């Protein structure tokens, strides 16, 4: 609400200050109606008779959200109407959602003000020292291709694409299923619960499809050695049973050093 107020203060003189609210939470609609009563400087528009919930947890342990309950065609119509109305605005204050992404696609000129960042704080450090295996290159196996994002998130800007059978090279950074590419941007290796954008052929055209499962790329090059943080200690003798490539190379070097030392003793 405070962000919306600040944006509306920039409205030129003589232009009505209108705020369109699209929400599936009862509490949010009630709070905005209380803060922006009829007759005030800011005109609040909020559609009535839309399915909303009060959040919380249902008796079966599932989040009490609108999209968790059985949906009907009228619910899809509500979401479409909200998106069409929001696309007519000059500014969009939103969280990461499919609806906000759709609105920004309907109106590429709309100024987006995200309330949440596409990736959490501290992600860059963790991405620089991945514990999962990362390969030097990958081959795109999704046809006709995949999209490349500026950050490892579907809410991030799309900055490029990679077509089927194309080989892309990585920097070694990895974040929750995404790999950073030397050509710039991030690509998803496999579809996950958060999904990712891929290409789809539809009626002779290429469109966008959100993928939640299936392979998008497969390893093509060699596995990169694991990066260790400067403060992380080297593995000791007790980790001989580990099978990581780092430990294997470490024990190979130790074995060579011991063999060279024994050889020098015999020569003496």
Coordinates of C-alpha atoms in Angstrom, one line a residue:
X1 CA 0.0 0.0 0.0
X2 CA 2.8 2.4 0.8
X3 CA 4.5 1.7 -2.5
X4 CA 1.3 2.3 -4.4
X5 CA 0.7 5.6 -2.5
X6 CA 4.3 6.8 -3.4
X7 CA 3.8 5.9 -7.1
X8 CA 0.4 7.7 -7.2
X9 CA 1.9 10.8 -5.8
X10 CA 3.8 11.2 -9.1
X11 CA 0.5 11.5 -11.0
X12 CA 0.4 14.7 -13.0
X13 CA -2.0 17.4 -11.7
X14 CA -5.6 17.0 -13.0
X15 CA -5.1 13.2 -13.7
X16 CA -7.3 11.0 -11.4
X17 CA -5.4 8.7 -9.1
X18 CA -6.7 5.2 -9.6
X19 CA -5.5 2.0 -7.9
X20 CA -6.7 -1.3 -9.3
X21 CA -6.3 -4.1 -6.7
X22 CA -6.2 -7.8 -7.8
X23 CA -5.9 -10.2 -4.9
X24 CA -7.1 -13.6 -3.8
X25 CA -6.8 -12.7 -0.1
X26 CA -9.7 -11.5 1.9
X27 CA -7.5 -9.6 4.4
X28 CA -5.8 -7.7 1.7
X29 CA -9.0 -6.5 0.1
X30 CA -10.4 -5.5 3.5
X31 CA -7.2 -3.5 4.4
X32 CA -7.2 -1.6 1.1
X33 CA -10.9 -0.7 1.4
X34 CA -10.3 0.6 4.9
X35 CA -7.3 2.6 4.0
X36 CA -8.8 4.0 0.8
X37 CA -12.5 4.7 1.5
X38 CA -14.8 6.1 -1.2
X39 CA -14.5 9.8 -1.9
X40 CA -10.8 10.0 -1.1
X41 CA -8.0 11.3 -3.3
X42 CA -7.2 7.8 -4.5
X43 CA -10.0 5.9 -6.2
X44 CA -9.8 2.2 -5.3
X45 CA -11.1 -0.4 -7.9
X46 CA -11.5 -3.9 -6.6
X47 CA -13.7 -6.5 -8.2
X48 CA -16.4 -8.0 -6.1
X49 CA -17.7 -11.6 -6.1
X50 CA -14.2 -13.0 -6.7
X51 CA -13.1 -16.2 -5.0
X52 CA -10.7 -15.3 -2.1
X53 CA -9.4 -17.0 1.0
X54 CA -8.1 -16.0 4.4
X55 CA -5.0 -18.1 4.1
X56 CA -3.8 -20.4 6.9
X57 CA -3.8 -24.2 6.8
X58 CA -6.7 -26.4 6.0
X59 CA -7.6 -29.4 8.3
X60 CA -5.9 -31.8 5.8
X61 CA -2.6 -29.9 6.2
X62 CA -2.7 -28.1 2.8
X63 CA -2.3 -24.3 2.5
X64 CA -5.7 -22.6 2.4
X65 CA -5.0 -20.8 -0.9
X66 CA -7.4 -20.2 -3.7
X67 CA -5.3 -22.2 -6.2
X68 CA -5.3 -25.1 -3.8
X69 CA -9.1 -25.5 -4.0
X70 CA -11.0 -27.1 -6.9
X71 CA -11.1 -24.5 -9.7
X72 CA -13.9 -23.8 -12.2
X73 CA -14.1 -21.9 -15.4
X74 CA -15.3 -18.8 -13.6
X75 CA -12.1 -18.7 -11.6
X76 CA -10.0 -18.7 -14.8
X77 CA -12.2 -15.9 -16.1
X78 CA -11.6 -13.9 -12.9
X79 CA -7.8 -14.2 -13.3
X80 CA -8.0 -13.2 -17.0
X81 CA -10.1 -10.2 -16.2
X82 CA -7.7 -9.1 -13.5
X83 CA -4.8 -9.5 -15.8
X84 CA -6.5 -7.4 -18.6
X85 CA -7.3 -4.6 -16.1
X86 CA -3.8 -4.6 -14.7
X87 CA -2.3 -4.4 -18.2
X88 CA -4.0 -1.1 -18.7
X89 CA -2.1 0.5 -15.8
X90 CA 1.2 2.4 -16.0
X91 CA 2.8 0.7 -13.0
X92 CA 2.5 -2.8 -11.6
X93 CA 3.3 -3.5 -7.9
X94 CA 3.5 -7.3 -7.6
X95 CA 5.0 -10.4 -6.2
X96 CA 6.5 -13.3 -8.3
X97 CA 3.4 -14.9 -9.9
X98 CA 2.2 -16.2 -13.3
X99 CA -0.4 -13.5 -13.3
X100 CA 2.2 -10.7 -13.0
X101 CA 4.4 -12.3 -15.7
X102 CA 1.3 -12.5 -18.0
X103 CA 0.5 -8.8 -17.3
X104 CA 4.0 -7.7 -18.2
X105 CA 3.7 -9.7 -21.5
X106 CA 0.4 -8.0 -22.3
X107 CA 1.9 -4.6 -21.7
X108 CA 5.7 -4.5 -22.3
X109 CA 5.7 -0.8 -21.4
X110 CA 4.3 -1.3 -17.9
X111 CA 6.7 -0.3 -15.1
X112 CA 7.1 -3.3 -12.8
X113 CA 7.8 -2.8 -9.1
X114 CA 8.5 -6.3 -7.6
X115 CA 7.9 -6.7 -3.9
X116 CA 10.1 -9.8 -3.8
X117 CA 13.5 -10.4 -5.5
X118 CA 13.6 -13.3 -8.0
X119 CA 16.4 -15.0 -6.0
X120 CA 17.0 -14.8 -2.2
X121 CA 19.9 -12.9 -0.5
X122 CA 23.2 -14.8 -0.5
X123 CA 22.4 -16.9 -3.6
X124 CA 25.6 -15.7 -5.5
X125 CA 28.0 -17.1 -2.9
X126 CA 26.2 -20.4 -2.8
X127 CA 26.1 -20.5 -6.6
X128 CA 29.9 -20.0 -6.7
X129 CA 30.5 -23.1 -4.5
X130 CA 27.9 -25.7 -5.7
X131 CA 27.8 -29.1 -4.0
X132 CA 25.9 -30.7 -7.0
X133 CA 27.9 -31.9 -10.0
X134 CA 28.3 -29.3 -12.8
X135 CA 29.6 -30.0 -16.3
X136 CA 31.6 -27.8 -18.6
X137 CA 29.0 -27.9 -21.3
X138 CA 25.4 -29.2 -21.9
X139 CA 23.5 -30.1 -25.0
X140 CA 19.9 -28.9 -25.4
X141 CA 17.5 -31.8 -25.8
X142 CA 14.2 -30.0 -25.5
X143 CA 12.7 -29.2 -28.9
X144 CA 12.5 -26.7 -30.3
X145 CA 14.6 -25.0 -27.6
X146 CA 14.8 -23.2 -24.3
X147 CA 15.0 -19.6 -23.1
X148 CA 17.9 -18.1 -21.1
X149 CA 17.2 -15.9 -18.1
X150 CA 19.2 -13.1 -16.7
X151 CA 19.0 -14.7 -13.2
X152 CA 18.3 -18.3 -12.1
X153 CA 14.6 -17.7 -11.7
X154 CA 11.5 -17.8 -14.0
X155 CA 10.6 -14.4 -12.7
X156 CA 13.8 -12.9 -14.2
X157 CA 14.1 -11.2 -17.5
X158 CA 14.6 -13.5 -20.6
X159 CA 17.9 -12.5 -22.3
X160 CA 18.3 -15.2 -24.9
X161 CA 17.6 -18.6 -26.2
X162 CA 19.3 -21.9 -27.1
X163 CA 17.9 -24.2 -29.8
X164 CA 17.6 -27.9 -29.9
X165 CA 20.9 -29.8 -30.2
X166 CA 22.9 -26.6 -29.4
X167 CA 25.8 -27.0 -27.0
X168 CA 26.1 -24.3 -24.4
X169 CA 29.2 -23.8 -22.1
X170 CA 29.0 -23.1 -18.4
X171 CA 31.0 -21.0 -16.0
X172 CA 30.8 -23.5 -13.2
X173 CA 28.2 -21.6 -11.1
X174 CA 25.0 -23.5 -10.2
X175 CA 21.9 -22.6 -8.3
X176 CA 18.9 -24.9 -7.7
X177 CA 18.9 -26.6 -11.0
X178 CA 20.2 -23.6 -13.0
X179 CA 23.7 -23.3 -14.6
X180 CA 25.3 -20.1 -15.6
X181 CA 26.4 -19.9 -19.2
X182 CA 29.6 -18.3 -20.6
X183 CA 27.5 -16.6 -23.3
X184 CA 25.6 -14.8 -20.5
X185 CA 22.5 -15.7 -18.5
X186 CA 21.3 -18.9 -16.8
X187 CA 19.6 -22.0 -18.2
X188 CA 17.7 -24.7 -16.4
X189 CA 18.9 -28.3 -16.7
X190 CA 15.7 -30.0 -15.8
X191 CA 12.1 -28.8 -15.2
X192 CA 11.3 -28.4 -11.4
X193 CA 8.5 -27.5 -9.2
X194 CA 9.2 -23.8 -9.9
X195 CA 9.3 -24.5 -13.6
X196 CA 11.1 -22.7 -16.4
X197 CA 10.3 -21.2 -19.7
X198 CA 10.9 -23.3 -22.9
X199 CA 9.9 -23.0 -26.5
X200 CA 6.8 -24.7 -28.0
X201 CA 5.6 -24.9 -31.6
X202 CA 2.0 -23.8 -31.9
X203 CA 0.2 -23.4 -35.2
X204 CA 3.4 -22.7 -37.0
X205 CA 4.7 -20.2 -34.5
X206 CA 7.1 -20.4 -31.5
X207 CA 5.4 -19.7 -28.2
X208 CA 6.4 -19.9 -24.5
X209 CA 5.7 -22.9 -22.4
X210 CA 6.3 -23.3 -18.7
X211 CA 8.0 -26.7 -18.0
X212 CA 7.8 -28.3 -14.6
X213 CA 9.3 -31.7 -15.5
X214 CA 11.5 -33.5 -18.0
X215 CA 15.1 -33.0 -19.2
X216 CA 15.9 -29.8 -21.0
X217 CA 19.7 -30.2 -21.2
X218 CA 22.0 -33.2 -20.8
X219 CA 25.8 -33.1 -19.8
X220 CA 28.0 -32.9 -22.9
X221 CA 31.4 -32.0 -21.5
X222 CA 33.5 -33.2 -18.6
X223 CA 32.5 -32.8 -15.0
X224 CA 34.0 -29.7 -13.4
X225 CA 36.1 -30.1 -10.2
X226 CA 34.2 -29.0 -7.2
X227 CA 35.0 -25.5 -5.9
X228 CA 35.8 -25.2 -2.2
X229 CA 35.4 -22.1 -0.1
X230 CA 38.7 -20.7 1.2
X231 CA 37.8 -21.4 4.8
X232 CA 36.7 -25.0 4.0
X233 CA 39.3 -27.5 5.2
X234 CA 40.8 -30.1 2.9
X235 CA 39.5 -33.7 3.3
X236 CA 41.4 -35.8 5.9
X237 CA 42.3 -39.4 5.9
X238 CA 38.9 -40.4 7.3
X239 CA 37.2 -39.4 4.1
X240 CA 38.8 -42.2 2.0
X241 CA 35.4 -43.7 1.5
X242 CA 34.0 -40.7 -0.2
X243 CA 33.6 -40.9 -4.0
X244 CA 33.7 -37.3 -5.1
X245 CA 36.1 -36.4 -7.9
X246 CA 37.9 -34.0 -5.6
X247 CA 38.7 -36.8 -3.1
X248 CA 39.7 -39.2 -5.8
X249 CA 42.2 -36.7 -7.2
X250 CA 43.5 -35.9 -3.7
X251 CA 44.1 -39.6 -2.9
X252 CA 45.8 -40.1 -6.3
X253 CA 48.2 -37.3 -5.5
X254 CA 48.8 -38.7 -2.0
X255 CA 49.5 -42.1 -3.4
X256 CA 52.0 -40.8 -5.9
X257 CA 53.8 -38.8 -3.2
X258 CA 54.1 -41.9 -1.0
X259 CA 55.3 -44.0 -3.9
X260 CA 58.0 -41.4 -4.7
X261 CA 59.1 -41.2 -1.1
X262 CA 59.5 -45.0 -0.9
X263 CA 61.4 -45.0 -4.1
X264 CA 63.9 -42.4 -2.8
X265 CA 64.4 -44.5 0.4
X266 CA 65.2 -47.6 -1.7
X267 CA 67.6 -45.7 -3.8
X268 CA 69.6 -44.6 -0.8

